[in-house]
mmCIF file of C-alpha atoms in Angstrom:
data_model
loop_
_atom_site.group_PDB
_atom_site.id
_atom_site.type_symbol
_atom_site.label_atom_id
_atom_site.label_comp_id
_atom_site.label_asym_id
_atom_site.label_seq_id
_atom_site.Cartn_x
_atom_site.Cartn_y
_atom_site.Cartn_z
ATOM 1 C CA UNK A 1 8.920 10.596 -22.982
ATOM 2 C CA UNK A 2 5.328 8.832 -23.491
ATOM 3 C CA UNK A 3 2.307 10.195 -21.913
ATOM 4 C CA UNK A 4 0.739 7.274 -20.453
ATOM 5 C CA UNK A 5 -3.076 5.865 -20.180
ATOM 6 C CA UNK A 6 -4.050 4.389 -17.115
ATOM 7 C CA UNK A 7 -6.277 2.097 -16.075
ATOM 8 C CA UNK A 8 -8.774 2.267 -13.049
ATOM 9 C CA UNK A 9 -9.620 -0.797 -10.521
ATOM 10 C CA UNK A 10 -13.009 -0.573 -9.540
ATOM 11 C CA UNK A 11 -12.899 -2.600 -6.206
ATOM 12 C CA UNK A 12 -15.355 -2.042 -3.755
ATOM 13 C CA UNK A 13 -13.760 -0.600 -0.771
ATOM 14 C CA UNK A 14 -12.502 2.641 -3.335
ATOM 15 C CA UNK A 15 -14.149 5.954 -2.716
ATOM 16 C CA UNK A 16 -16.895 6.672 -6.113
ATOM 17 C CA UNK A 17 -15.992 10.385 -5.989
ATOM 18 C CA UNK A 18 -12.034 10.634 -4.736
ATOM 19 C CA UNK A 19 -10.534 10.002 -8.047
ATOM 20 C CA UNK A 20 -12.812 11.442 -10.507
ATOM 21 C CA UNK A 21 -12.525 15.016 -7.983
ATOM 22 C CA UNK A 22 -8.878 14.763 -8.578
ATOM 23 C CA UNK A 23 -9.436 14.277 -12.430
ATOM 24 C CA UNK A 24 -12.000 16.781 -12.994
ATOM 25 C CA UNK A 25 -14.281 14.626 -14.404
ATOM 26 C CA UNK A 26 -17.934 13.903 -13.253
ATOM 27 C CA UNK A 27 -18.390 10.889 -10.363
ATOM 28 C CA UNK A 28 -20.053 7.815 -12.666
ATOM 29 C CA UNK A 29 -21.279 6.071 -9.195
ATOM 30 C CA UNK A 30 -19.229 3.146 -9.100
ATOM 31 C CA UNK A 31 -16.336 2.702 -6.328
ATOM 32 C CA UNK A 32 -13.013 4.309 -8.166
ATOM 33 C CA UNK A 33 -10.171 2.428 -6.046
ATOM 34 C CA UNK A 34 -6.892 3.007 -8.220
ATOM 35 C CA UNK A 35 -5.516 4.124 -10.787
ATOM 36 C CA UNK A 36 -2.325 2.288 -11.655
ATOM 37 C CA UNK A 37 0.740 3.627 -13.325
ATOM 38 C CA UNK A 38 3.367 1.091 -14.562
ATOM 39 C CA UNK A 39 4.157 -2.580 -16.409
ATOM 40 C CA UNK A 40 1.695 -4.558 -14.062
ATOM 41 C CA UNK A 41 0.649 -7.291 -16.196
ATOM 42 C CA UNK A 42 -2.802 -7.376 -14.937
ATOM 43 C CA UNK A 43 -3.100 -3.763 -15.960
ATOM 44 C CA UNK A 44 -0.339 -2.154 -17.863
ATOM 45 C CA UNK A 45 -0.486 1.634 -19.071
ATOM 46 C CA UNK A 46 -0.601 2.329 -22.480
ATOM 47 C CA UNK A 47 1.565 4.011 -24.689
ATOM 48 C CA UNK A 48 1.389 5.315 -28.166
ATOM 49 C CA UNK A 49 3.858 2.868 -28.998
ATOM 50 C CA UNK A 50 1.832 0.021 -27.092
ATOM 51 C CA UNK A 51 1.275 -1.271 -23.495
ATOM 52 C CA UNK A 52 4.450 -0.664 -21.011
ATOM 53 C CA UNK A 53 5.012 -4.322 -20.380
ATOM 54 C CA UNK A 54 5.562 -5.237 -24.550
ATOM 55 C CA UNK A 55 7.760 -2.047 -24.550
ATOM 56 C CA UNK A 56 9.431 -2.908 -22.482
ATOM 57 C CA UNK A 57 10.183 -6.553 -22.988
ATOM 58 C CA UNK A 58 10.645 -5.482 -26.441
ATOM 59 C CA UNK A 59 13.757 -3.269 -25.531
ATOM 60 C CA UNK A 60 15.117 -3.765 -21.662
ATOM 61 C CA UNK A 61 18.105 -1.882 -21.716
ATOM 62 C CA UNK A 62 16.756 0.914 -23.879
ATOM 63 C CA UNK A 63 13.779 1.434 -21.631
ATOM 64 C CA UNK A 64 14.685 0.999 -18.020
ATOM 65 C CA UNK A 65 18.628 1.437 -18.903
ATOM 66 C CA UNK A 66 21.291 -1.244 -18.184
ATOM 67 C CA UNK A 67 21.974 -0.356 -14.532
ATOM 68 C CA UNK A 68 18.894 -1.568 -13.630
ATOM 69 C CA UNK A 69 18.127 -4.370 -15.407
ATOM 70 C CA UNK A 70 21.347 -5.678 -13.961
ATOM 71 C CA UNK A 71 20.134 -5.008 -10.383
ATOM 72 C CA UNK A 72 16.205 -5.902 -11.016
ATOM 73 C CA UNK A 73 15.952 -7.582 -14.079
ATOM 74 C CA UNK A 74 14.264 -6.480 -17.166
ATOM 75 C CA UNK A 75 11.288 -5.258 -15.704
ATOM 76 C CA UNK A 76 9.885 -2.053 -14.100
ATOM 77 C CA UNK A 77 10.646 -2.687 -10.725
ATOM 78 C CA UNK A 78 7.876 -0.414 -9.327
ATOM 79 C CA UNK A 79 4.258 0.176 -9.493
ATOM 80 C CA UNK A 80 2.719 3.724 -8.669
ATOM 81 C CA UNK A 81 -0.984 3.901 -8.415
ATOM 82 C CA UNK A 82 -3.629 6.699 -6.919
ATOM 83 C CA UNK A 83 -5.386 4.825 -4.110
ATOM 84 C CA UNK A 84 -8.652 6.135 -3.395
ATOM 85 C CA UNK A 85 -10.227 4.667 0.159
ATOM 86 C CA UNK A 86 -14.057 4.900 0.718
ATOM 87 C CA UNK A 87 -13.910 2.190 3.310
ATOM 88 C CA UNK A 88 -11.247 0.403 5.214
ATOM 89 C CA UNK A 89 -9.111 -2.769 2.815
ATOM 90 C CA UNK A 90 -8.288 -5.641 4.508
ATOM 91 C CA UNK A 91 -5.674 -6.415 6.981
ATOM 92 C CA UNK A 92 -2.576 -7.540 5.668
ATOM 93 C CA UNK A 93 0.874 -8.277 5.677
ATOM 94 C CA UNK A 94 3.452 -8.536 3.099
ATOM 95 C CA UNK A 95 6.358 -11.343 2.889
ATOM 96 C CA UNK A 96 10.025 -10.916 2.497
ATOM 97 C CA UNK A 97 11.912 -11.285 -0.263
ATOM 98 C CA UNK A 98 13.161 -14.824 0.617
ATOM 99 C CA UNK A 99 9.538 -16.041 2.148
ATOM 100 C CA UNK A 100 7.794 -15.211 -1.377
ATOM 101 C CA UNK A 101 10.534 -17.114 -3.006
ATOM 102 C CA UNK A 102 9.780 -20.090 -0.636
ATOM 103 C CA UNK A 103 6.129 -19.876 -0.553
ATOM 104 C CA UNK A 104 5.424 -19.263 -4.288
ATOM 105 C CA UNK A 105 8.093 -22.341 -4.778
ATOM 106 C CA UNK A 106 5.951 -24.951 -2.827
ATOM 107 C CA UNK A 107 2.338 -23.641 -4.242
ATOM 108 C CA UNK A 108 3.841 -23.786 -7.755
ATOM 109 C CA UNK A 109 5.314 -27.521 -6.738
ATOM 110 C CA UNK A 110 1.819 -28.605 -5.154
ATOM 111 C CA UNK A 111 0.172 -27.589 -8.171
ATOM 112 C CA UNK A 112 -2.156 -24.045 -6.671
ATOM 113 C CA UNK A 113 -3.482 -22.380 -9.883
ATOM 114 C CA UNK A 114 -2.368 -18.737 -9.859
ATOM 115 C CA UNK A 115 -5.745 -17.573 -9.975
ATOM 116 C CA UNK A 116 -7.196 -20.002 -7.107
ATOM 117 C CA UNK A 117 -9.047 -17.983 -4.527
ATOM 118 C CA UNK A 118 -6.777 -19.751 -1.593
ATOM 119 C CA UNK A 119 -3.559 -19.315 -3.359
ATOM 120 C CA UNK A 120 -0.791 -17.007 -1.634
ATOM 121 C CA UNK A 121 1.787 -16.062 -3.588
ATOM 122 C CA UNK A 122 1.036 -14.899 -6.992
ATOM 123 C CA UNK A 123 4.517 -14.379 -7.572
ATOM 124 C CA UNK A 124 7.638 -14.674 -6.176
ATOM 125 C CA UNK A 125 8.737 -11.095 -4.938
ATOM 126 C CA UNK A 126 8.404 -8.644 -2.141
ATOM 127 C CA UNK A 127 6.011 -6.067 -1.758
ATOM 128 C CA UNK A 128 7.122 -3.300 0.219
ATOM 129 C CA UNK A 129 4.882 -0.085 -0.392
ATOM 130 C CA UNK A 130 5.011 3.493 0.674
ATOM 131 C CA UNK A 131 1.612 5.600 0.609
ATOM 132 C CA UNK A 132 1.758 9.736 0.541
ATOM 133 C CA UNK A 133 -1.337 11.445 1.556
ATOM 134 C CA UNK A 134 -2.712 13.519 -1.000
ATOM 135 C CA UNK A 135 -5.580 14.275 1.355
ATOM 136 C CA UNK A 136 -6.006 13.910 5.544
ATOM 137 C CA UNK A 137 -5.686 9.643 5.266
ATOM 138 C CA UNK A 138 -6.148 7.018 7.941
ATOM 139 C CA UNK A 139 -4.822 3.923 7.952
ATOM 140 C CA UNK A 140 -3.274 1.204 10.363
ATOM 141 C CA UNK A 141 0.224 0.807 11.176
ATOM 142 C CA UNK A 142 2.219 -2.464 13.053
ATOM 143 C CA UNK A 143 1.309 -3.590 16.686
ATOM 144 C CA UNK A 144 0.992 -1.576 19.452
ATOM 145 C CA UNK A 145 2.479 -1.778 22.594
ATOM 146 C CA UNK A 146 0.752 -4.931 24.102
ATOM 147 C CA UNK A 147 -0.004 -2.692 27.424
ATOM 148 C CA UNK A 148 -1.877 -0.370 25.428
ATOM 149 C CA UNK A 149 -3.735 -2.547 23.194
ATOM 150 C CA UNK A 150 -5.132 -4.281 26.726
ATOM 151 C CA UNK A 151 -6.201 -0.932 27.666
ATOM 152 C CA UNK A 152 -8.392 -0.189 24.207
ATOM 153 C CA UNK A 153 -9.631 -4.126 24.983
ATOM 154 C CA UNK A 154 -10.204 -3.776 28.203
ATOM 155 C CA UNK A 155 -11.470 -0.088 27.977
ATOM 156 C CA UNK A 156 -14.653 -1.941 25.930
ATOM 157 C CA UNK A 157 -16.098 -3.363 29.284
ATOM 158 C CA UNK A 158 -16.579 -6.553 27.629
ATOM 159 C CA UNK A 159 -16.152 -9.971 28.958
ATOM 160 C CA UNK A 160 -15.062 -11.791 26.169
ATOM 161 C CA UNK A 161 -12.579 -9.822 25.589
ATOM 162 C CA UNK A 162 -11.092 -9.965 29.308
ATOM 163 C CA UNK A 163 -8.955 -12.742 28.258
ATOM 164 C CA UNK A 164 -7.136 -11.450 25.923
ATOM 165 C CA UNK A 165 -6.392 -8.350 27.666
ATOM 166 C CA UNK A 166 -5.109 -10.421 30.083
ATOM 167 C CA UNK A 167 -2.600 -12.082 27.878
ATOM 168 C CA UNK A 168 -1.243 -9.056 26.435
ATOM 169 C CA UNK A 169 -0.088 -8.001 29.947
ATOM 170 C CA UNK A 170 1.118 -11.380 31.201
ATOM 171 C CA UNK A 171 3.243 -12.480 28.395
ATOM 172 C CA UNK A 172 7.097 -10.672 26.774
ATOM 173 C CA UNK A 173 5.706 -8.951 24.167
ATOM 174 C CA UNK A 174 6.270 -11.510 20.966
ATOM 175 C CA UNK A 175 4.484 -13.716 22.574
ATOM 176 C CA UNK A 176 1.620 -12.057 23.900
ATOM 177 C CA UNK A 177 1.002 -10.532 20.285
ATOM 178 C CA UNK A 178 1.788 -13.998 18.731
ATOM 179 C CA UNK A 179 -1.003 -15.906 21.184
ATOM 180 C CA UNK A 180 -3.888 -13.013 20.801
ATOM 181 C CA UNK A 181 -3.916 -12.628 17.241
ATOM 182 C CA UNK A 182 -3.942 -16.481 17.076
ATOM 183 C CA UNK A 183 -6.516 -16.836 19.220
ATOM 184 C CA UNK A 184 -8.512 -14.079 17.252
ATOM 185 C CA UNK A 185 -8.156 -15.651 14.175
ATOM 186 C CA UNK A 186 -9.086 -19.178 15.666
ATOM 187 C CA UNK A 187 -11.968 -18.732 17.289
ATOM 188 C CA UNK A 188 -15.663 -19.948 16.971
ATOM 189 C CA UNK A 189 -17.235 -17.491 14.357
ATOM 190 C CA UNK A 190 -20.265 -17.321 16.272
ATOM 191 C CA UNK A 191 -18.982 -16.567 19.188
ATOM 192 C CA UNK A 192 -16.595 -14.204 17.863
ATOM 193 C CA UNK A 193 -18.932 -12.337 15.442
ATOM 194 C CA UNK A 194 -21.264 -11.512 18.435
ATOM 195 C CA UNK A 195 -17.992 -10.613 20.443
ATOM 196 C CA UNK A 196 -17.766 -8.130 17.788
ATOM 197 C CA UNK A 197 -21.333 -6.766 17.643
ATOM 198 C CA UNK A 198 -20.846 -5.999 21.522
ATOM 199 C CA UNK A 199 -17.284 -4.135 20.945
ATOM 200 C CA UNK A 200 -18.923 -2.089 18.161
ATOM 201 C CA UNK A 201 -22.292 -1.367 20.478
ATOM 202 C CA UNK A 202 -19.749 -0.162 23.082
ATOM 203 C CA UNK A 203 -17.024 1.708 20.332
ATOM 204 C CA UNK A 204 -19.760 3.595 19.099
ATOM 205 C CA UNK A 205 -20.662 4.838 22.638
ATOM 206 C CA UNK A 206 -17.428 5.312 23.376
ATOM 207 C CA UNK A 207 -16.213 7.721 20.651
ATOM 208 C CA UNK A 208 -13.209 8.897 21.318
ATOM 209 C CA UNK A 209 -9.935 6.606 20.475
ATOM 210 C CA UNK A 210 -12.800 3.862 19.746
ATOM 211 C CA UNK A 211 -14.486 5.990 17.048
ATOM 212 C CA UNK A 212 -11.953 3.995 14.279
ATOM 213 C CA UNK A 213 -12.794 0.773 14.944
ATOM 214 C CA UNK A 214 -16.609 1.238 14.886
ATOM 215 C CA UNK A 215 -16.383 2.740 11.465
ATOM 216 C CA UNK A 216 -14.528 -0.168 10.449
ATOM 217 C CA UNK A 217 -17.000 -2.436 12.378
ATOM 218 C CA UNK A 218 -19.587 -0.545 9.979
ATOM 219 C CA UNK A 219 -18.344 -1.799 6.834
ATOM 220 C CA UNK A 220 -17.251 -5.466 8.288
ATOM 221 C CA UNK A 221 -20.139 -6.513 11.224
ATOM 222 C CA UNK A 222 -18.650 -9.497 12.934
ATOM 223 C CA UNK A 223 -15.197 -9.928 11.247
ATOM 224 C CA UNK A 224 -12.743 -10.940 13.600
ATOM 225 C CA UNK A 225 -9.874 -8.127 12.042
ATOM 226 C CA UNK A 226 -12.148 -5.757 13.687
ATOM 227 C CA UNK A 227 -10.653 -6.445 16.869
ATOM 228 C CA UNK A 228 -7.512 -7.448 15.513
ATOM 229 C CA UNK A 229 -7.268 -4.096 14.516
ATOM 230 C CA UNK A 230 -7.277 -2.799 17.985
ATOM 231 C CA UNK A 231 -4.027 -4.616 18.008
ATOM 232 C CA UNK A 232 -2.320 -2.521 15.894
ATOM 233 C CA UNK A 233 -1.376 1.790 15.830
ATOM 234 C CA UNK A 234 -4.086 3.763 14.531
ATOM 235 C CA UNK A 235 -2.413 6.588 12.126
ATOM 236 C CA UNK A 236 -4.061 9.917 10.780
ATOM 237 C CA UNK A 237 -1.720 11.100 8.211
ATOM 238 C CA UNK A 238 -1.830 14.974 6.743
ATOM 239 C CA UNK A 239 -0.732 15.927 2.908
ATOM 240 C CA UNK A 240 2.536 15.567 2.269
ATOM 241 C CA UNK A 241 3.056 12.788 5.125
ATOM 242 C CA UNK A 242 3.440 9.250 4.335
ATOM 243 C CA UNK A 243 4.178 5.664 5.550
ATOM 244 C CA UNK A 244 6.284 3.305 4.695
ATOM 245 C CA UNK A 245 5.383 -0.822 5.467
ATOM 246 C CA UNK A 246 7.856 -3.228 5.309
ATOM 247 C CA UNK A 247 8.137 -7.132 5.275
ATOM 248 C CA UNK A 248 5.512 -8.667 7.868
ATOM 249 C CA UNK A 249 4.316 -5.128 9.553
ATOM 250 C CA UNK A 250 0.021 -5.775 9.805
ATOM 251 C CA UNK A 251 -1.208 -2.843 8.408
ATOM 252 C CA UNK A 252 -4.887 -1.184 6.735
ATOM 253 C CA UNK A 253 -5.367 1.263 4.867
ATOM 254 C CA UNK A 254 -9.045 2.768 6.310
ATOM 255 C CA UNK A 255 -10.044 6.063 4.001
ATOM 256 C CA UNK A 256 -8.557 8.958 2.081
ATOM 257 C CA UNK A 257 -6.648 9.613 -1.056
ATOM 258 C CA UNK A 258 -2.877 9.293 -1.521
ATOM 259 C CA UNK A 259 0.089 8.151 -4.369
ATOM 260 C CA UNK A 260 0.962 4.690 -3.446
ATOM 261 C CA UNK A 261 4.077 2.889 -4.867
ATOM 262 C CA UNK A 262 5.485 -0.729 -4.144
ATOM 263 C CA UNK A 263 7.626 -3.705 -5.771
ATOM 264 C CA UNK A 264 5.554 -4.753 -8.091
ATOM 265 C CA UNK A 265 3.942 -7.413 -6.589
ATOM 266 C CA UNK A 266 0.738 -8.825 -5.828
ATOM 267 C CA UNK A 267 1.680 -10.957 -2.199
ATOM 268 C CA UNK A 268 -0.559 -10.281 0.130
ATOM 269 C CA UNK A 269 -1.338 -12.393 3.497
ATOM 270 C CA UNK A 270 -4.480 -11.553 4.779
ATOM 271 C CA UNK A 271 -5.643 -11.237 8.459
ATOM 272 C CA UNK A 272 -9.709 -9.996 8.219
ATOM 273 C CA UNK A 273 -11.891 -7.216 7.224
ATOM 274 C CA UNK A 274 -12.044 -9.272 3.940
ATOM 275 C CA UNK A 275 -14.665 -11.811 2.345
ATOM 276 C CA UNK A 276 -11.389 -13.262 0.939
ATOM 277 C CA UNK A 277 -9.162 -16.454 2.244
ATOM 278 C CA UNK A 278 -7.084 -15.917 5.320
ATOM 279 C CA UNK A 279 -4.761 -18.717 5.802
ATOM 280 C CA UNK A 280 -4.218 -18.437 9.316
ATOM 281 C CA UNK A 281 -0.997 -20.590 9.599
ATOM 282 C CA UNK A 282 0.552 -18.748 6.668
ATOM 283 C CA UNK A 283 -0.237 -15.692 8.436
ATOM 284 C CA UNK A 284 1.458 -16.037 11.440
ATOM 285 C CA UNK A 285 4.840 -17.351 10.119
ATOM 286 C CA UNK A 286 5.270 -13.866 8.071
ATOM 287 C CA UNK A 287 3.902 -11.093 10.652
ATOM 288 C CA UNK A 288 6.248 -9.990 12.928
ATOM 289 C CA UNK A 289 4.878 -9.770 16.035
ATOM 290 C CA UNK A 290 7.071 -6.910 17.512
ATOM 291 C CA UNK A 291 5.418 -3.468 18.654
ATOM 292 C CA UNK A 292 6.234 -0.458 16.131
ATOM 293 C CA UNK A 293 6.122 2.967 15.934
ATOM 294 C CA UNK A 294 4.253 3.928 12.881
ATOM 295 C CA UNK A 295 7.120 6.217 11.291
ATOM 296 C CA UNK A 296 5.182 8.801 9.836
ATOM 297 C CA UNK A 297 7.634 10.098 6.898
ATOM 298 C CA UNK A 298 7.952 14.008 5.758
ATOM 299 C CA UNK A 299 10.024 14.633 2.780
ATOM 300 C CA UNK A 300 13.765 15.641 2.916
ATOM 301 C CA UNK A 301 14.725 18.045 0.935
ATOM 302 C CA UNK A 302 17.433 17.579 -1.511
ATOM 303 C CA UNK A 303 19.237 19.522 -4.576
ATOM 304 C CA UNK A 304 16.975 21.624 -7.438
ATOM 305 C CA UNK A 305 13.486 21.598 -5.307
ATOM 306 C CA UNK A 306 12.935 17.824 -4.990
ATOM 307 C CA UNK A 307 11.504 16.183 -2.332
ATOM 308 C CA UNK A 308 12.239 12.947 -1.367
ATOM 309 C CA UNK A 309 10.933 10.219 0.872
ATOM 310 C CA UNK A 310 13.716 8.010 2.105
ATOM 311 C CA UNK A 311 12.656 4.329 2.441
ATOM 312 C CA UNK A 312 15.263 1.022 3.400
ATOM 313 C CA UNK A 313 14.368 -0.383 -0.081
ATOM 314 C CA UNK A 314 15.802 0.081 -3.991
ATOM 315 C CA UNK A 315 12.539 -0.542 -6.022
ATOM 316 C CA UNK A 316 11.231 2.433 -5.938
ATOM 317 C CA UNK A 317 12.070 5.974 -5.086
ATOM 318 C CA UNK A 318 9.435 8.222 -4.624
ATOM 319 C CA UNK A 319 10.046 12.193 -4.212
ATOM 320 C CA UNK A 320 7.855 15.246 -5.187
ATOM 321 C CA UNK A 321 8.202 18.556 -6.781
ATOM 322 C CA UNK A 322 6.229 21.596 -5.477
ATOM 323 C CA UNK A 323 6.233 24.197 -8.452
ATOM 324 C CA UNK A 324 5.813 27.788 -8.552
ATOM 325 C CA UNK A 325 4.945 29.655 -11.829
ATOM 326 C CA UNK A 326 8.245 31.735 -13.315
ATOM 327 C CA UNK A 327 10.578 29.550 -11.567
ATOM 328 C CA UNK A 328 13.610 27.902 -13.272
ATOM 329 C CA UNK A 329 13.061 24.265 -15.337
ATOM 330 C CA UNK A 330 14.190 21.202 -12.976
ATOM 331 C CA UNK A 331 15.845 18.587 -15.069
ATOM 332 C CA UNK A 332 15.166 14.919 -14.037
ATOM 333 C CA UNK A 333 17.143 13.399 -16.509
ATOM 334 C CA UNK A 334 18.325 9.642 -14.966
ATOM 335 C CA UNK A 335 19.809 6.650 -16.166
ATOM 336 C CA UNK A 336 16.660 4.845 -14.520
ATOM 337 C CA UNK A 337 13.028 4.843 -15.862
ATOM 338 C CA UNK A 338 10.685 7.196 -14.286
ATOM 339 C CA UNK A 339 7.662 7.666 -14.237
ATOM 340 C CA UNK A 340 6.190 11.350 -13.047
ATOM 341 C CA UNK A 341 2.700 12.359 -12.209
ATOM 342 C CA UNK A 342 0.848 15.407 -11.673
ATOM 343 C CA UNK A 343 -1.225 15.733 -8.647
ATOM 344 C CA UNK A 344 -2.084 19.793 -8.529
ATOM 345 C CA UNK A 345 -1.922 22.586 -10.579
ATOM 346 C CA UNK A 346 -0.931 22.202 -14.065
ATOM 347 C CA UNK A 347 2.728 20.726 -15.161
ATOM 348 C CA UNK A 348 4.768 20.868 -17.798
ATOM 349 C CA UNK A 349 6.643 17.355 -18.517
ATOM 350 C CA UNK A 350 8.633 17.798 -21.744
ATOM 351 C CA UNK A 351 5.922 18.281 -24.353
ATOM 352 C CA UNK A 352 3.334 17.254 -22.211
ATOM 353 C CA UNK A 353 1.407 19.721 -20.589
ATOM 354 C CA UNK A 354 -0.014 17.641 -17.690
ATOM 355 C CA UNK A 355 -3.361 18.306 -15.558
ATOM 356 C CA UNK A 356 -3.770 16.228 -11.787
ATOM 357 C CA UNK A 357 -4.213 12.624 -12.690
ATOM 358 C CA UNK A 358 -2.103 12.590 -15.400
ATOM 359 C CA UNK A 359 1.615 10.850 -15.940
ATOM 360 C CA UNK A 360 4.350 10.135 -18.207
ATOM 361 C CA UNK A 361 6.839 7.574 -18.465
ATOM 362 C CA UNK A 362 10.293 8.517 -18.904
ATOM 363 C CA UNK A 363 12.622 5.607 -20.207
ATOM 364 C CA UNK A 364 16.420 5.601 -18.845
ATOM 365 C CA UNK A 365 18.153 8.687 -20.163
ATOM 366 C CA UNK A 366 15.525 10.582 -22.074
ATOM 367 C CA UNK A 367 15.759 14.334 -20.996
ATOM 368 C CA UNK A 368 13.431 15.488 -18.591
ATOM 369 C CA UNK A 369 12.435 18.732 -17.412
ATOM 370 C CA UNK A 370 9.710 19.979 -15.166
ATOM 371 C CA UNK A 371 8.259 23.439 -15.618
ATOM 372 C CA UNK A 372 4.918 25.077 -14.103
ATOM 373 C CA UNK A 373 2.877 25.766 -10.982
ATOM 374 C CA UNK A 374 1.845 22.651 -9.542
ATOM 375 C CA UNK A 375 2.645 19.689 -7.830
ATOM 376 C CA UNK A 376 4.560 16.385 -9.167
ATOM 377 C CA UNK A 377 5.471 12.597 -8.185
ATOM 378 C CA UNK A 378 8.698 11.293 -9.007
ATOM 379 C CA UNK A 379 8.961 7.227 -9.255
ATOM 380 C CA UNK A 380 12.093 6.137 -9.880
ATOM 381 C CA UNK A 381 14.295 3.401 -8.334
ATOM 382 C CA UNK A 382 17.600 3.246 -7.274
ATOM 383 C CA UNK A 383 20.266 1.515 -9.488
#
């Protein structure tokens, strides 16, 4: 077992004081996004014995065990991060497994640097994520039911926006979310960016079920996702709760704190509420334009205390242990890697006496026990 060092992302939508609360350590004034836990090469923890990634590829089997480097490959599978919101990230979907392959195929053949502003698919894997509330957290979540998202357009009073309220309740469903999020993302940016200076005007004197969207309209005045996002299921989640997004499901994540784990991956199609490219025609042939309900996710509980928050996928597992001091050791012993952080209270990993903020990795069938009074993140995957 390895305590790890981890390193924070200072983008700017991250919340300056989030993080550093959690870690007990004074605010330095710059945004404090995430904190990343895992093999990522763009920002691998560190070990005693070196960063995750050369420890790995140094030793496959001996690290993440040979169960799942037969099923994944020899690499972590997962990455867990702390995500701290201050203000909304941008709207985005995620590809399938087989759409990545595809797309980072052809920009590889044409010749797209990886690091090109305009390029897609940095890799050529899936990304589907999970995030866990550590604190009340809003985010967006899939499409509404096109009959309701007319209602929140129409509800607005305004007359640009008439038209597409219209569509939503003349067309089957695919089709009326296919042709309004085209046309949103198509449109003059003139006349769409004061379009959105009247919907914020009228949010904001709204309140109510509007009061979302003129936050977000605060930190991105004129962006076309702003009304996109009235497309899609606004979600408050509470501790403990979390969401799972899957292949092509639009989703934001708006403000809060929460443990975050995906496929490690960095594919992301982006729809607005972002200075960065959207590629429009990309776009649309990965969302699935279907109406969702958001699927808020509790835990179920399962044998010696754990926690665990069931998801379709086998890159990750994620589960949590609430501890209570004088109660019996839980042993997480696996034949998968793991990697276990402390969110609350103080923890006892092995040798490691662990504080919120703070992780170990666990390679495939090390002994692990968990002792204290406190709370603790499993990631794990499923081999």
């Amino acid at each position: 077992m390895d305590r790890l060092s981890n390193t924070i992302r200072p983008y700017a939508w991250g919340s300056t004081t989030a993080i550093p609360q959690l870690l007990g350590v004074e605010p330095s004034g710059e945004p404090q996004a995430e904190m990343w836990m895992g093999a990522h090469p763009g920002a691998p923890s560190r070990l005693e014995r070196g960063p995750l990634n050369a420890v790995i590829d140094a030793d496959p089997e001996a690290e993440l065990g040979a169960e799942a480097v037969a099923k994944f490959g020899p690499r972590l599978p997962f990455l867990l991060k702390l995500l701290a919101a201050g203000a909304p990230l941008s709207l985005q979907v995620h590809p399938d497994l087989q759409q990545a392959k595809e797309g980072f195929a052809d920009e590889e053949q044409r010749g797209v640097p990886i690091d090109a502003p305009h390029r897609n698919y940095k890799d050529a894997n899936h990304k589907p994520e999970l995030i866990c509330a550590l604190t009340p957290f809003d985010g967006l979540c899939g499409f509404r039911d096109p009959n309701e998202a007319a209602e929140l357009l129409a509800g607005l009073g305004i007359d640009s926006l008439k038209p597409y309220a219209d569509l939503l309740h003349a067309h089957p469903e695919e089709a009326a979310l296919r042709e309004v999020l085209t046309a949103i993302l198509t449109a003059d940016k003139h006349a769409m960016a004061a379009t959105v200076g009247e919907a914020t005007a009228a949010a904001e004197r709204l309140g109510g079920a509007y009061t979302p969207y003129a936050s977000i309209a605060h930190h991105y005045p004129g962006d076309p996702g702003v009304i996109a996002a009235m497309l899609l299921n606004y979600v408050r989640l509470q501790p403990g709760e979390a969401l799972f997004l899957g292949a092509g499901v639009p989703h934001a994540y708006l403000n809060g704190l929460g443990v975050e784990i995906m496929a490690n991956s960095d594919n992301v199609l982006r729809c607005g509420l972002t200075p960065k490219h959207v590629d429009v025609p990309e776009l649309l042939r990965i969302v699935r334009f279907e109406a969702t309900d958001p699927g808020v996710l509790r835990p179920e509980a399962g044998p010696d205390g754990e926690e665990v928050y069931e998801t379709p996928i086998d890159e990750f597992r994620l589960s949590r242990y609430v501890l209570a001091e004088g109660s019996a050791a839980s042993d997480l012993t696996a034949r998968t890697p793991q990697i276990l952080l402390c969110t609350a209270g103080e923890v006892r990993a092995g040798e490691f006496e662990l504080a919120p903020g703070q992780s170990v990795f666990v390679p495939a069938g090390e002994k692990a026990q968990i002792s204290g009074n406190g709370t603790i993140f499993r990631a794990t995957v499923v081999a």
